[in-house]
């Protein structure tokens, strides 16, 4: 079945550091790919998405590019802030199945 | 504000109690979902409703009973729960329950449930 694998956390970075959270997927067909973020005490929010190969999703300084050849959708940000501390979930949807989530990666940014 | 409201935000209950979680969406969506989020475990999809009909039930114990009276409201009725059921219960909605971008899910803030 479809699945998403993302790097284990927690990830701890200093403010203004570069962030990469790796995400790879297995899916039949051509999935749409998503990153969701969960801030402390809140539900999940859509951060960005890409619906076809080579698409780049971006929002709030975060970017991710849909790489079909490597089945990846890595999340990047050039300069993280303390307010980016949260749990990040990679997800996909393919065909007639509900959204499939990765296990989540906790990011802590220290001043 | 995501357009999905969950009540209560926090709930403490004994193992013999009966309680209900409520979810309401103001987005005009046709699909609604219940998820369970436990510490150190992946998000677990519990139930999916599309146009008030259940379309997915992932082997959830019968002590959890969902109800979808209309496309805007979703309930999760709880009875005789166990301590291991303590978790954050998240509700979500989407325009449609499949088909790519129409499945972008909008989440409520969750109900933090503690079973004593």
mmCIF file with all atom_site columns, C-alpha atoms in Angstrom:
data_model
loop_
_atom_site.group_PDB
_atom_site.id
_atom_site.type_symbol
_atom_site.label_atom_id
_atom_site.label_alt_id
_atom_site.label_comp_id
_atom_site.label_asym_id
_atom_site.label_entity_id
_atom_site.label_seq_id
_atom_site.pdbx_PDB_ins_code
_atom_site.Cartn_x
_atom_site.Cartn_y
_atom_site.Cartn_z
_atom_site.occupancy
_atom_site.B_iso_or_equiv
_atom_site.pdbx_formal_charge
_atom_site.auth_seq_id
_atom_site.auth_comp_id
_atom_site.auth_asym_id
_atom_site.auth_atom_id
_atom_site.pdbx_PDB_model_num
ATOM 1   C CA . UNK A 1 1   ? 0.000   0.000  0.000   1.00 0.00 ? 1   UNK A CA 1
ATOM 2   C CA . UNK A 1 2   ? 0.889   3.671  -0.114  1.00 0.00 ? 2   UNK A CA 1
ATOM 3   C CA . UNK A 1 3   ? 3.284   4.907  2.547   1.00 0.00 ? 3   UNK A CA 1
ATOM 4   C CA . UNK A 1 4   ? 5.323   7.895  3.637   1.00 0.00 ? 4   UNK A CA 1
ATOM 5   C CA . UNK A 1 5   ? 8.671   7.757  5.414   1.00 0.00 ? 5   UNK A CA 1
ATOM 6   C CA . UNK A 1 6   ? 10.105  10.810 7.062   1.00 0.00 ? 6   UNK A CA 1
ATOM 7   C CA . UNK A 1 7   ? 13.218  11.339 9.118   1.00 0.00 ? 7   UNK A CA 1
ATOM 8   C CA . UNK A 1 8   ? 13.100  10.563 12.790  1.00 0.00 ? 8   UNK A CA 1
ATOM 9   C CA . UNK A 1 9   ? 13.206  13.462 15.189  1.00 0.00 ? 9   UNK A CA 1
ATOM 10  C CA . UNK A 1 10  ? 13.555  15.369 17.227  1.00 0.00 ? 10  UNK A CA 1
ATOM 11  C CA . UNK A 1 11  ? 15.519  17.902 15.233  1.00 0.00 ? 11  UNK A CA 1
ATOM 12  C CA . UNK A 1 12  ? 17.071  20.715 17.249  1.00 0.00 ? 12  UNK A CA 1
ATOM 13  C CA . UNK A 1 13  ? 18.449  23.787 15.485  1.00 0.00 ? 13  UNK A CA 1
ATOM 14  C CA . UNK A 1 14  ? 19.658  27.220 16.428  1.00 0.00 ? 14  UNK A CA 1
ATOM 15  C CA . UNK A 1 15  ? 17.757  30.224 15.159  1.00 0.00 ? 15  UNK A CA 1
ATOM 16  C CA . UNK A 1 16  ? 18.675  31.164 11.556  1.00 0.00 ? 16  UNK A CA 1
ATOM 17  C CA . UNK A 1 17  ? 19.993  27.676 10.776  1.00 0.00 ? 17  UNK A CA 1
ATOM 18  C CA . UNK A 1 18  ? 19.079  25.852 7.562   1.00 0.00 ? 18  UNK A CA 1
ATOM 19  C CA . UNK A 1 19  ? 16.391  23.200 7.866   1.00 0.00 ? 19  UNK A CA 1
ATOM 20  C CA . UNK A 1 20  ? 15.877  20.017 5.890   1.00 0.00 ? 20  UNK A CA 1
ATOM 21  C CA . UNK A 1 21  ? 13.337  17.365 6.826   1.00 0.00 ? 21  UNK A CA 1
ATOM 22  C CA . UNK A 1 22  ? 13.504  14.378 4.530   1.00 0.00 ? 22  UNK A CA 1
ATOM 23  C CA . UNK A 1 23  ? 10.399  12.679 3.181   1.00 0.00 ? 23  UNK A CA 1
ATOM 24  C CA . UNK A 1 24  ? 10.162  9.784  0.736   1.00 0.00 ? 24  UNK A CA 1
ATOM 25  C CA . UNK A 1 25  ? 7.065   8.004  -0.441  1.00 0.00 ? 25  UNK A CA 1
ATOM 26  C CA . UNK A 1 26  ? 5.772   4.833  -2.012  1.00 0.00 ? 26  UNK A CA 1
ATOM 27  C CA . UNK A 1 27  ? 2.610   5.067  -4.034  1.00 0.00 ? 27  UNK A CA 1
ATOM 28  C CA . UNK A 1 28  ? 0.820   3.630  -7.015  1.00 0.00 ? 28  UNK A CA 1
ATOM 29  C CA . UNK A 1 29  ? -0.001  6.131  -9.699  1.00 0.00 ? 29  UNK A CA 1
ATOM 30  C CA . UNK A 1 30  ? 0.808   9.819  -9.327  1.00 0.00 ? 30  UNK A CA 1
ATOM 31  C CA . UNK A 1 31  ? 0.167   11.062 -5.828  1.00 0.00 ? 31  UNK A CA 1
ATOM 32  C CA . UNK A 1 32  ? -0.379  14.582 -4.574  1.00 0.00 ? 32  UNK A CA 1
ATOM 33  C CA . UNK A 1 33  ? 2.064   15.465 -1.795  1.00 0.00 ? 33  UNK A CA 1
ATOM 34  C CA . UNK A 1 34  ? 1.602   17.643 1.267   1.00 0.00 ? 34  UNK A CA 1
ATOM 35  C CA . UNK A 1 35  ? 3.382   18.996 4.299   1.00 0.00 ? 35  UNK A CA 1
ATOM 36  C CA . UNK A 1 36  ? 1.284   19.675 7.375   1.00 0.00 ? 36  UNK A CA 1
ATOM 37  C CA . UNK A 1 37  ? 2.467   21.428 10.543  1.00 0.00 ? 37  UNK A CA 1
ATOM 38  C CA . UNK A 1 38  ? 1.186   21.026 14.090  1.00 0.00 ? 38  UNK A CA 1
ATOM 39  C CA . UNK A 1 39  ? 2.045   23.792 16.533  1.00 0.00 ? 39  UNK A CA 1
ATOM 40  C CA . UNK A 1 40  ? 1.890   23.016 20.263  1.00 0.00 ? 40  UNK A CA 1
ATOM 41  C CA . UNK A 1 41  ? -1.672  22.577 21.495  1.00 0.00 ? 41  UNK A CA 1
ATOM 42  C CA . UNK A 1 42  ? -3.200  22.807 18.044  1.00 0.00 ? 42  UNK A CA 1
ATOM 43  C CA . UNK A 1 43  ? -4.425  20.604 15.229  1.00 0.00 ? 43  UNK A CA 1
ATOM 44  C CA . UNK A 1 44  ? -2.653  20.073 11.926  1.00 0.00 ? 44  UNK A CA 1
ATOM 45  C CA . UNK A 1 45  ? -2.488  22.878 9.364   1.00 0.00 ? 45  UNK A CA 1
ATOM 46  C CA . UNK A 1 46  ? -1.652  22.538 5.700   1.00 0.00 ? 46  UNK A CA 1
ATOM 47  C CA . UNK A 1 47  ? 1.756   24.131 5.125   1.00 0.00 ? 47  UNK A CA 1
ATOM 48  C CA . UNK A 1 48  ? 2.282   23.481 1.414   1.00 0.00 ? 48  UNK A CA 1
ATOM 49  C CA . UNK A 1 49  ? 1.421   21.073 -1.376  1.00 0.00 ? 49  UNK A CA 1
ATOM 50  C CA . UNK A 1 50  ? 2.473   19.859 -4.813  1.00 0.00 ? 50  UNK A CA 1
ATOM 51  C CA . UNK A 1 51  ? 0.235   17.934 -7.154  1.00 0.00 ? 51  UNK A CA 1
ATOM 52  C CA . UNK A 1 52  ? 2.584   16.837 -9.955  1.00 0.00 ? 52  UNK A CA 1
ATOM 53  C CA . UNK A 1 53  ? 6.228   16.066 -10.633 1.00 0.00 ? 53  UNK A CA 1
ATOM 54  C CA . UNK A 1 54  ? 8.653   19.010 -10.447 1.00 0.00 ? 54  UNK A CA 1
ATOM 55  C CA . UNK A 1 55  ? 6.065   21.224 -8.766  1.00 0.00 ? 55  UNK A CA 1
ATOM 56  C CA . UNK A 1 56  ? 7.453   23.305 -5.913  1.00 0.00 ? 56  UNK A CA 1
ATOM 57  C CA . UNK A 1 57  ? 5.202   24.098 -2.991  1.00 0.00 ? 57  UNK A CA 1
ATOM 58  C CA . UNK A 1 58  ? 6.091   27.074 -0.823  1.00 0.00 ? 58  UNK A CA 1
ATOM 59  C CA . UNK A 1 59  ? 4.664   28.942 2.141   1.00 0.00 ? 59  UNK A CA 1
ATOM 60  C CA . UNK A 1 60  ? 6.043   30.988 5.083   1.00 0.00 ? 60  UNK A CA 1
ATOM 61  C CA . UNK A 1 61  ? 9.600   30.540 3.787   1.00 0.00 ? 61  UNK A CA 1
ATOM 62  C CA . UNK A 1 62  ? 9.277   26.758 3.569   1.00 0.00 ? 62  UNK A CA 1
ATOM 63  C CA . UNK A 1 63  ? 9.718   24.951 0.269   1.00 0.00 ? 63  UNK A CA 1
ATOM 64  C CA . UNK A 1 64  ? 9.424   21.401 -1.011  1.00 0.00 ? 64  UNK A CA 1
ATOM 65  C CA . UNK A 1 65  ? 9.866   20.054 -4.546  1.00 0.00 ? 65  UNK A CA 1
ATOM 66  C CA . UNK A 1 66  ? 8.046   16.983 -5.857  1.00 0.00 ? 66  UNK A CA 1
ATOM 67  C CA . UNK A 1 67  ? 10.819  14.708 -7.158  1.00 0.00 ? 67  UNK A CA 1
ATOM 68  C CA . UNK A 1 68  ? 9.340   11.765 -9.010  1.00 0.00 ? 68  UNK A CA 1
ATOM 69  C CA . UNK A 1 69  ? 12.716  10.228 -9.900  1.00 0.00 ? 69  UNK A CA 1
ATOM 70  C CA . UNK A 1 70  ? 13.712  9.951  -6.241  1.00 0.00 ? 70  UNK A CA 1
ATOM 71  C CA . UNK A 1 71  ? 10.135  9.679  -4.870  1.00 0.00 ? 71  UNK A CA 1
ATOM 72  C CA . UNK A 1 72  ? 10.927  12.468 -2.444  1.00 0.00 ? 72  UNK A CA 1
ATOM 73  C CA . UNK A 1 73  ? 9.366   15.665 -1.111  1.00 0.00 ? 73  UNK A CA 1
ATOM 74  C CA . UNK A 1 74  ? 11.931  17.124 1.285   1.00 0.00 ? 74  UNK A CA 1
ATOM 75  C CA . UNK A 1 75  ? 10.978  20.183 3.326   1.00 0.00 ? 75  UNK A CA 1
ATOM 76  C CA . UNK A 1 76  ? 13.487  23.049 3.481   1.00 0.00 ? 76  UNK A CA 1
ATOM 77  C CA . UNK A 1 77  ? 13.762  26.481 5.019   1.00 0.00 ? 77  UNK A CA 1
ATOM 78  C CA . UNK A 1 78  ? 16.750  28.755 4.737   1.00 0.00 ? 78  UNK A CA 1
ATOM 79  C CA . UNK A 1 79  ? 16.569  30.400 8.147   1.00 0.00 ? 79  UNK A CA 1
ATOM 80  C CA . UNK A 1 80  ? 14.405  28.948 10.913  1.00 0.00 ? 80  UNK A CA 1
ATOM 81  C CA . UNK A 1 81  ? 12.868  30.932 13.743  1.00 0.00 ? 81  UNK A CA 1
ATOM 82  C CA . UNK A 1 82  ? 11.850  29.940 17.240  1.00 0.00 ? 82  UNK A CA 1
ATOM 83  C CA . UNK A 1 83  ? 8.231   30.232 16.102  1.00 0.00 ? 83  UNK A CA 1
ATOM 84  C CA . UNK A 1 84  ? 8.824   27.370 13.624  1.00 0.00 ? 84  UNK A CA 1
ATOM 85  C CA . UNK A 1 85  ? 9.087   24.905 16.508  1.00 0.00 ? 85  UNK A CA 1
ATOM 86  C CA . UNK A 1 86  ? 6.385   22.341 15.777  1.00 0.00 ? 86  UNK A CA 1
ATOM 87  C CA . UNK A 1 87  ? 5.777   18.839 14.471  1.00 0.00 ? 87  UNK A CA 1
ATOM 88  C CA . UNK A 1 88  ? 5.906   18.481 10.685  1.00 0.00 ? 88  UNK A CA 1
ATOM 89  C CA . UNK A 1 89  ? 4.013   15.752 8.821   1.00 0.00 ? 89  UNK A CA 1
ATOM 90  C CA . UNK A 1 90  ? 4.601   14.661 5.254   1.00 0.00 ? 90  UNK A CA 1
ATOM 91  C CA . UNK A 1 91  ? 1.519   13.178 3.571   1.00 0.00 ? 91  UNK A CA 1
ATOM 92  C CA . UNK A 1 92  ? 0.244   11.899 0.260   1.00 0.00 ? 92  UNK A CA 1
ATOM 93  C CA . UNK A 1 93  ? -2.965  11.028 -1.466  1.00 0.00 ? 93  UNK A CA 1
ATOM 94  C CA . UNK A 1 94  ? -3.141  8.730  -4.446  1.00 0.00 ? 94  UNK A CA 1
ATOM 95  C CA . UNK A 1 95  ? -6.203  7.472  -6.250  1.00 0.00 ? 95  UNK A CA 1
ATOM 96  C CA . UNK A 1 96  ? -9.198  6.565  -4.125  1.00 0.00 ? 96  UNK A CA 1
ATOM 97  C CA . UNK A 1 97  ? -7.541  6.360  -0.743  1.00 0.00 ? 97  UNK A CA 1
ATOM 98  C CA . UNK A 1 98  ? -7.629  8.785  2.158   1.00 0.00 ? 98  UNK A CA 1
ATOM 99  C CA . UNK A 1 99  ? -4.632  10.894 3.062   1.00 0.00 ? 99  UNK A CA 1
ATOM 100 C CA . UNK A 1 100 ? -1.607  8.864  4.226   1.00 0.00 ? 100 UNK A CA 1
ATOM 101 C CA . UNK A 1 101 ? 0.600   10.563 6.836   1.00 0.00 ? 101 UNK A CA 1
ATOM 102 C CA . UNK A 1 102 ? 4.186   10.016 7.875   1.00 0.00 ? 102 UNK A CA 1
ATOM 103 C CA . UNK A 1 103 ? 5.001   9.659  11.563  1.00 0.00 ? 103 UNK A CA 1
ATOM 104 C CA . UNK A 1 104 ? 5.904   13.300 12.008  1.00 0.00 ? 104 UNK A CA 1
ATOM 105 C CA . UNK A 1 105 ? 9.177   15.061 12.806  1.00 0.00 ? 105 UNK A CA 1
ATOM 106 C CA . UNK A 1 106 ? 9.442   17.318 15.837  1.00 0.00 ? 106 UNK A CA 1
ATOM 107 C CA . UNK A 1 107 ? 11.486  20.474 15.280  1.00 0.00 ? 107 UNK A CA 1
ATOM 108 C CA . UNK A 1 108 ? 12.794  22.558 18.151  1.00 0.00 ? 108 UNK A CA 1
ATOM 109 C CA . UNK A 1 109 ? 14.456  25.892 17.371  1.00 0.00 ? 109 UNK A CA 1
ATOM 110 C CA . UNK A 1 110 ? 16.465  27.524 20.151  1.00 0.00 ? 110 UNK A CA 1
ATOM 111 C CA . UNK A 1 111 ? 17.370  31.190 20.350  1.00 0.00 ? 111 UNK A CA 1
ATOM 112 C CA . UNK B 2 1   ? -9.153  29.601 12.603  1.00 0.00 ? 1   UNK B CA 1
ATOM 113 C CA . UNK B 2 2   ? -9.436  26.615 10.258  1.00 0.00 ? 2   UNK B CA 1
ATOM 114 C CA . UNK B 2 3   ? -13.217 26.470 10.036  1.00 0.00 ? 3   UNK B CA 1
ATOM 115 C CA . UNK B 2 4   ? -13.341 23.227 12.016  1.00 0.00 ? 4   UNK B CA 1
ATOM 116 C CA . UNK B 2 5   ? -14.370 23.498 15.657  1.00 0.00 ? 5   UNK B CA 1
ATOM 117 C CA . UNK B 2 6   ? -14.017 20.741 18.222  1.00 0.00 ? 6   UNK B CA 1
ATOM 118 C CA . UNK B 2 7   ? -15.561 20.641 21.681  1.00 0.00 ? 7   UNK B CA 1
ATOM 119 C CA . UNK B 2 8   ? -14.635 20.127 24.387  1.00 0.00 ? 8   UNK B CA 1
ATOM 120 C CA . UNK B 2 9   ? -10.930 20.970 24.182  1.00 0.00 ? 9   UNK B CA 1
ATOM 121 C CA . UNK B 2 10  ? -10.158 18.876 27.236  1.00 0.00 ? 10  UNK B CA 1
ATOM 122 C CA . UNK B 2 11  ? -12.020 15.944 28.739  1.00 0.00 ? 11  UNK B CA 1
ATOM 123 C CA . UNK B 2 12  ? -11.305 13.762 31.741  1.00 0.00 ? 12  UNK B CA 1
ATOM 124 C CA . UNK B 2 13  ? -13.457 10.703 32.188  1.00 0.00 ? 13  UNK B CA 1
ATOM 125 C CA . UNK B 2 14  ? -13.590 7.523  34.209  1.00 0.00 ? 14  UNK B CA 1
ATOM 126 C CA . UNK B 2 15  ? -13.662 4.134  32.590  1.00 0.00 ? 15  UNK B CA 1
ATOM 127 C CA . UNK B 2 16  ? -17.384 3.709  33.270  1.00 0.00 ? 16  UNK B CA 1
ATOM 128 C CA . UNK B 2 17  ? -18.466 7.091  31.933  1.00 0.00 ? 17  UNK B CA 1
ATOM 129 C CA . UNK B 2 18  ? -20.189 7.879  28.658  1.00 0.00 ? 18  UNK B CA 1
ATOM 130 C CA . UNK B 2 19  ? -19.194 11.060 26.891  1.00 0.00 ? 19  UNK B CA 1
ATOM 131 C CA . UNK B 2 20  ? -19.270 12.511 23.394  1.00 0.00 ? 20  UNK B CA 1
ATOM 132 C CA . UNK B 2 21  ? -16.851 14.566 21.338  1.00 0.00 ? 21  UNK B CA 1
ATOM 133 C CA . UNK B 2 22  ? -18.283 17.061 18.898  1.00 0.00 ? 22  UNK B CA 1
ATOM 134 C CA . UNK B 2 23  ? -16.917 18.427 15.650  1.00 0.00 ? 23  UNK B CA 1
ATOM 135 C CA . UNK B 2 24  ? -18.470 21.099 13.465  1.00 0.00 ? 24  UNK B CA 1
ATOM 136 C CA . UNK B 2 25  ? -17.207 22.396 10.139  1.00 0.00 ? 25  UNK B CA 1
ATOM 137 C CA . UNK B 2 26  ? -18.218 25.660 8.478   1.00 0.00 ? 26  UNK B CA 1
ATOM 138 C CA . UNK B 2 27  ? -16.494 25.021 5.154   1.00 0.00 ? 27  UNK B CA 1
ATOM 139 C CA . UNK B 2 28  ? -19.258 23.355 3.166   1.00 0.00 ? 28  UNK B CA 1
ATOM 140 C CA . UNK B 2 29  ? -17.236 20.159 2.919   1.00 0.00 ? 29  UNK B CA 1
ATOM 141 C CA . UNK B 2 30  ? -18.659 16.718 2.167   1.00 0.00 ? 30  UNK B CA 1
ATOM 142 C CA . UNK B 2 31  ? -16.177 14.534 4.055   1.00 0.00 ? 31  UNK B CA 1
ATOM 143 C CA . UNK B 2 32  ? -15.292 14.396 7.732   1.00 0.00 ? 32  UNK B CA 1
ATOM 144 C CA . UNK B 2 33  ? -12.722 12.359 9.644   1.00 0.00 ? 33  UNK B CA 1
ATOM 145 C CA . UNK B 2 34  ? -11.757 11.265 13.138  1.00 0.00 ? 34  UNK B CA 1
ATOM 146 C CA . UNK B 2 35  ? -8.091  10.683 13.975  1.00 0.00 ? 35  UNK B CA 1
ATOM 147 C CA . UNK B 2 36  ? -6.375  9.523  17.131  1.00 0.00 ? 36  UNK B CA 1
ATOM 148 C CA . UNK B 2 37  ? -2.992  11.007 18.005  1.00 0.00 ? 37  UNK B CA 1
ATOM 149 C CA . UNK B 2 38  ? -1.090  9.295  20.804  1.00 0.00 ? 38  UNK B CA 1
ATOM 150 C CA . UNK B 2 39  ? 2.322   10.209 22.140  1.00 0.00 ? 39  UNK B CA 1
ATOM 151 C CA . UNK B 2 40  ? 5.107   8.582  20.132  1.00 0.00 ? 40  UNK B CA 1
ATOM 152 C CA . UNK B 2 41  ? 2.697   6.916  17.688  1.00 0.00 ? 41  UNK B CA 1
ATOM 153 C CA . UNK B 2 42  ? 1.675   7.914  14.169  1.00 0.00 ? 42  UNK B CA 1
ATOM 154 C CA . UNK B 2 43  ? -1.617  9.554  13.430  1.00 0.00 ? 43  UNK B CA 1
ATOM 155 C CA . UNK B 2 44  ? -4.312  6.880  13.288  1.00 0.00 ? 44  UNK B CA 1
ATOM 156 C CA . UNK B 2 45  ? -7.270  7.351  10.988  1.00 0.00 ? 45  UNK B CA 1
ATOM 157 C CA . UNK B 2 46  ? -10.338 6.049  12.815  1.00 0.00 ? 46  UNK B CA 1
ATOM 158 C CA . UNK B 2 47  ? -13.373 6.888  10.716  1.00 0.00 ? 47  UNK B CA 1
ATOM 159 C CA . UNK B 2 48  ? -14.244 8.616  7.454   1.00 0.00 ? 48  UNK B CA 1
ATOM 160 C CA . UNK B 2 49  ? -17.678 9.914  6.529   1.00 0.00 ? 49  UNK B CA 1
ATOM 161 C CA . UNK B 2 50  ? -18.665 11.113 3.083   1.00 0.00 ? 50  UNK B CA 1
ATOM 162 C CA . UNK B 2 51  ? -22.065 12.756 2.687   1.00 0.00 ? 51  UNK B CA 1
ATOM 163 C CA . UNK B 2 52  ? -23.061 11.383 6.094   1.00 0.00 ? 52  UNK B CA 1
ATOM 164 C CA . UNK B 2 53  ? -22.228 7.789  5.184   1.00 0.00 ? 53  UNK B CA 1
ATOM 165 C CA . UNK B 2 54  ? -19.345 5.948  6.773   1.00 0.00 ? 54  UNK B CA 1
ATOM 166 C CA . UNK B 2 55  ? -16.813 4.969  4.106   1.00 0.00 ? 55  UNK B CA 1
ATOM 167 C CA . UNK B 2 56  ? -13.885 3.850  6.225   1.00 0.00 ? 56  UNK B CA 1
ATOM 168 C CA . UNK B 2 57  ? -13.605 2.156  9.592   1.00 0.00 ? 57  UNK B CA 1
ATOM 169 C CA . UNK B 2 58  ? -10.094 1.100  10.481  1.00 0.00 ? 58  UNK B CA 1
ATOM 170 C CA . UNK B 2 59  ? -10.648 -1.684 13.008  1.00 0.00 ? 59  UNK B CA 1
ATOM 171 C CA . UNK B 2 60  ? -11.616 0.663  15.789  1.00 0.00 ? 60  UNK B CA 1
ATOM 172 C CA . UNK B 2 61  ? -12.927 -0.896 19.024  1.00 0.00 ? 61  UNK B CA 1
ATOM 173 C CA . UNK B 2 62  ? -16.684 -0.723 19.462  1.00 0.00 ? 62  UNK B CA 1
ATOM 174 C CA . UNK B 2 63  ? -16.303 1.466  22.552  1.00 0.00 ? 63  UNK B CA 1
ATOM 175 C CA . UNK B 2 64  ? -15.839 4.275  20.000  1.00 0.00 ? 64  UNK B CA 1
ATOM 176 C CA . UNK B 2 65  ? -19.059 4.991  18.117  1.00 0.00 ? 65  UNK B CA 1
ATOM 177 C CA . UNK B 2 66  ? -19.195 7.710  15.454  1.00 0.00 ? 66  UNK B CA 1
ATOM 178 C CA . UNK B 2 67  ? -22.269 9.586  14.333  1.00 0.00 ? 67  UNK B CA 1
ATOM 179 C CA . UNK B 2 68  ? -22.676 11.962 11.417  1.00 0.00 ? 68  UNK B CA 1
ATOM 180 C CA . UNK B 2 69  ? -26.185 13.483 11.448  1.00 0.00 ? 69  UNK B CA 1
ATOM 181 C CA . UNK B 2 70  ? -25.408 15.904 8.611   1.00 0.00 ? 70  UNK B CA 1
ATOM 182 C CA . UNK B 2 71  ? -22.430 16.995 6.561   1.00 0.00 ? 71  UNK B CA 1
ATOM 183 C CA . UNK B 2 72  ? -21.496 19.749 9.018   1.00 0.00 ? 72  UNK B CA 1
ATOM 184 C CA . UNK B 2 73  ? -21.455 17.755 12.248  1.00 0.00 ? 73  UNK B CA 1
ATOM 185 C CA . UNK B 2 74  ? -19.566 14.716 13.436  1.00 0.00 ? 74  UNK B CA 1
ATOM 186 C CA . UNK B 2 75  ? -19.675 13.094 16.850  1.00 0.00 ? 75  UNK B CA 1
ATOM 187 C CA . UNK B 2 76  ? -17.592 10.470 18.550  1.00 0.00 ? 76  UNK B CA 1
ATOM 188 C CA . UNK B 2 77  ? -19.464 8.702  21.336  1.00 0.00 ? 77  UNK B CA 1
ATOM 189 C CA . UNK B 2 78  ? -17.279 7.149  24.006  1.00 0.00 ? 78  UNK B CA 1
ATOM 190 C CA . UNK B 2 79  ? -18.177 4.473  26.536  1.00 0.00 ? 79  UNK B CA 1
ATOM 191 C CA . UNK B 2 80  ? -16.266 2.150  28.863  1.00 0.00 ? 80  UNK B CA 1
ATOM 192 C CA . UNK B 2 81  ? -12.921 3.457  27.654  1.00 0.00 ? 81  UNK B CA 1
ATOM 193 C CA . UNK B 2 82  ? -9.530  2.202  28.793  1.00 0.00 ? 82  UNK B CA 1
ATOM 194 C CA . UNK B 2 83  ? -6.573  4.253  30.031  1.00 0.00 ? 83  UNK B CA 1
ATOM 195 C CA . UNK B 2 84  ? -4.735  3.510  26.777  1.00 0.00 ? 84  UNK B CA 1
ATOM 196 C CA . UNK B 2 85  ? -7.448  5.443  24.946  1.00 0.00 ? 85  UNK B CA 1
ATOM 197 C CA . UNK B 2 86  ? -6.045  8.648  26.426  1.00 0.00 ? 86  UNK B CA 1
ATOM 198 C CA . UNK B 2 87  ? -4.916  10.715 23.453  1.00 0.00 ? 87  UNK B CA 1
ATOM 199 C CA . UNK B 2 88  ? -5.593  13.775 21.338  1.00 0.00 ? 88  UNK B CA 1
ATOM 200 C CA . UNK B 2 89  ? -8.615  13.192 19.111  1.00 0.00 ? 89  UNK B CA 1
ATOM 201 C CA . UNK B 2 90  ? -8.573  15.249 15.954  1.00 0.00 ? 90  UNK B CA 1
ATOM 202 C CA . UNK B 2 91  ? -11.429 15.964 13.589  1.00 0.00 ? 91  UNK B CA 1
ATOM 203 C CA . UNK B 2 92  ? -10.862 17.035 9.999   1.00 0.00 ? 92  UNK B CA 1
ATOM 204 C CA . UNK B 2 93  ? -12.947 17.825 6.947   1.00 0.00 ? 93  UNK B CA 1
ATOM 205 C CA . UNK B 2 94  ? -12.287 18.018 3.225   1.00 0.00 ? 94  UNK B CA 1
ATOM 206 C CA . UNK B 2 95  ? -14.212 18.891 0.096   1.00 0.00 ? 95  UNK B CA 1
ATOM 207 C CA . UNK B 2 96  ? -14.172 15.288 -0.998  1.00 0.00 ? 96  UNK B CA 1
ATOM 208 C CA . UNK B 2 97  ? -12.660 12.187 0.601   1.00 0.00 ? 97  UNK B CA 1
ATOM 209 C CA . UNK B 2 98  ? -10.560 11.156 -2.387  1.00 0.00 ? 98  UNK B CA 1
ATOM 210 C CA . UNK B 2 99  ? -9.292  12.653 -5.633  1.00 0.00 ? 99  UNK B CA 1
ATOM 211 C CA . UNK B 2 100 ? -6.094  14.534 -4.988  1.00 0.00 ? 100 UNK B CA 1
ATOM 212 C CA . UNK B 2 101 ? -6.293  18.215 -4.179  1.00 0.00 ? 101 UNK B CA 1
ATOM 213 C CA . UNK B 2 102 ? -9.966  17.975 -3.169  1.00 0.00 ? 102 UNK B CA 1
ATOM 214 C CA . UNK B 2 103 ? -8.792  15.938 -0.205  1.00 0.00 ? 103 UNK B CA 1
ATOM 215 C CA . UNK B 2 104 ? -6.869  18.767 1.420   1.00 0.00 ? 104 UNK B CA 1
ATOM 216 C CA . UNK B 2 105 ? -7.916  18.261 4.997   1.00 0.00 ? 105 UNK B CA 1
ATOM 217 C CA . UNK B 2 106 ? -8.629  21.034 7.474   1.00 0.00 ? 106 UNK B CA 1
ATOM 218 C CA . UNK B 2 107 ? -8.198  20.074 11.103  1.00 0.00 ? 107 UNK B CA 1
ATOM 219 C CA . UNK B 2 108 ? -9.745  21.175 14.327  1.00 0.00 ? 108 UNK B CA 1
ATOM 220 C CA . UNK B 2 109 ? -7.604  21.874 17.382  1.00 0.00 ? 109 UNK B CA 1
ATOM 221 C CA . UNK B 2 110 ? -8.481  18.525 18.908  1.00 0.00 ? 110 UNK B CA 1
ATOM 222 C CA . UNK B 2 111 ? -9.912  17.197 22.149  1.00 0.00 ? 111 UNK B CA 1
ATOM 223 C CA . UNK B 2 112 ? -7.331  16.109 24.714  1.00 0.00 ? 112 UNK B CA 1
ATOM 224 C CA . UNK B 2 113 ? -8.885  13.058 26.392  1.00 0.00 ? 113 UNK B CA 1
ATOM 225 C CA . UNK B 2 114 ? -7.665  11.552 29.642  1.00 0.00 ? 114 UNK B CA 1
ATOM 226 C CA . UNK B 2 115 ? -9.173  8.278  30.832  1.00 0.00 ? 115 UNK B CA 1
ATOM 227 C CA . UNK B 2 116 ? -8.659  7.560  34.507  1.00 0.00 ? 116 UNK B CA 1
#
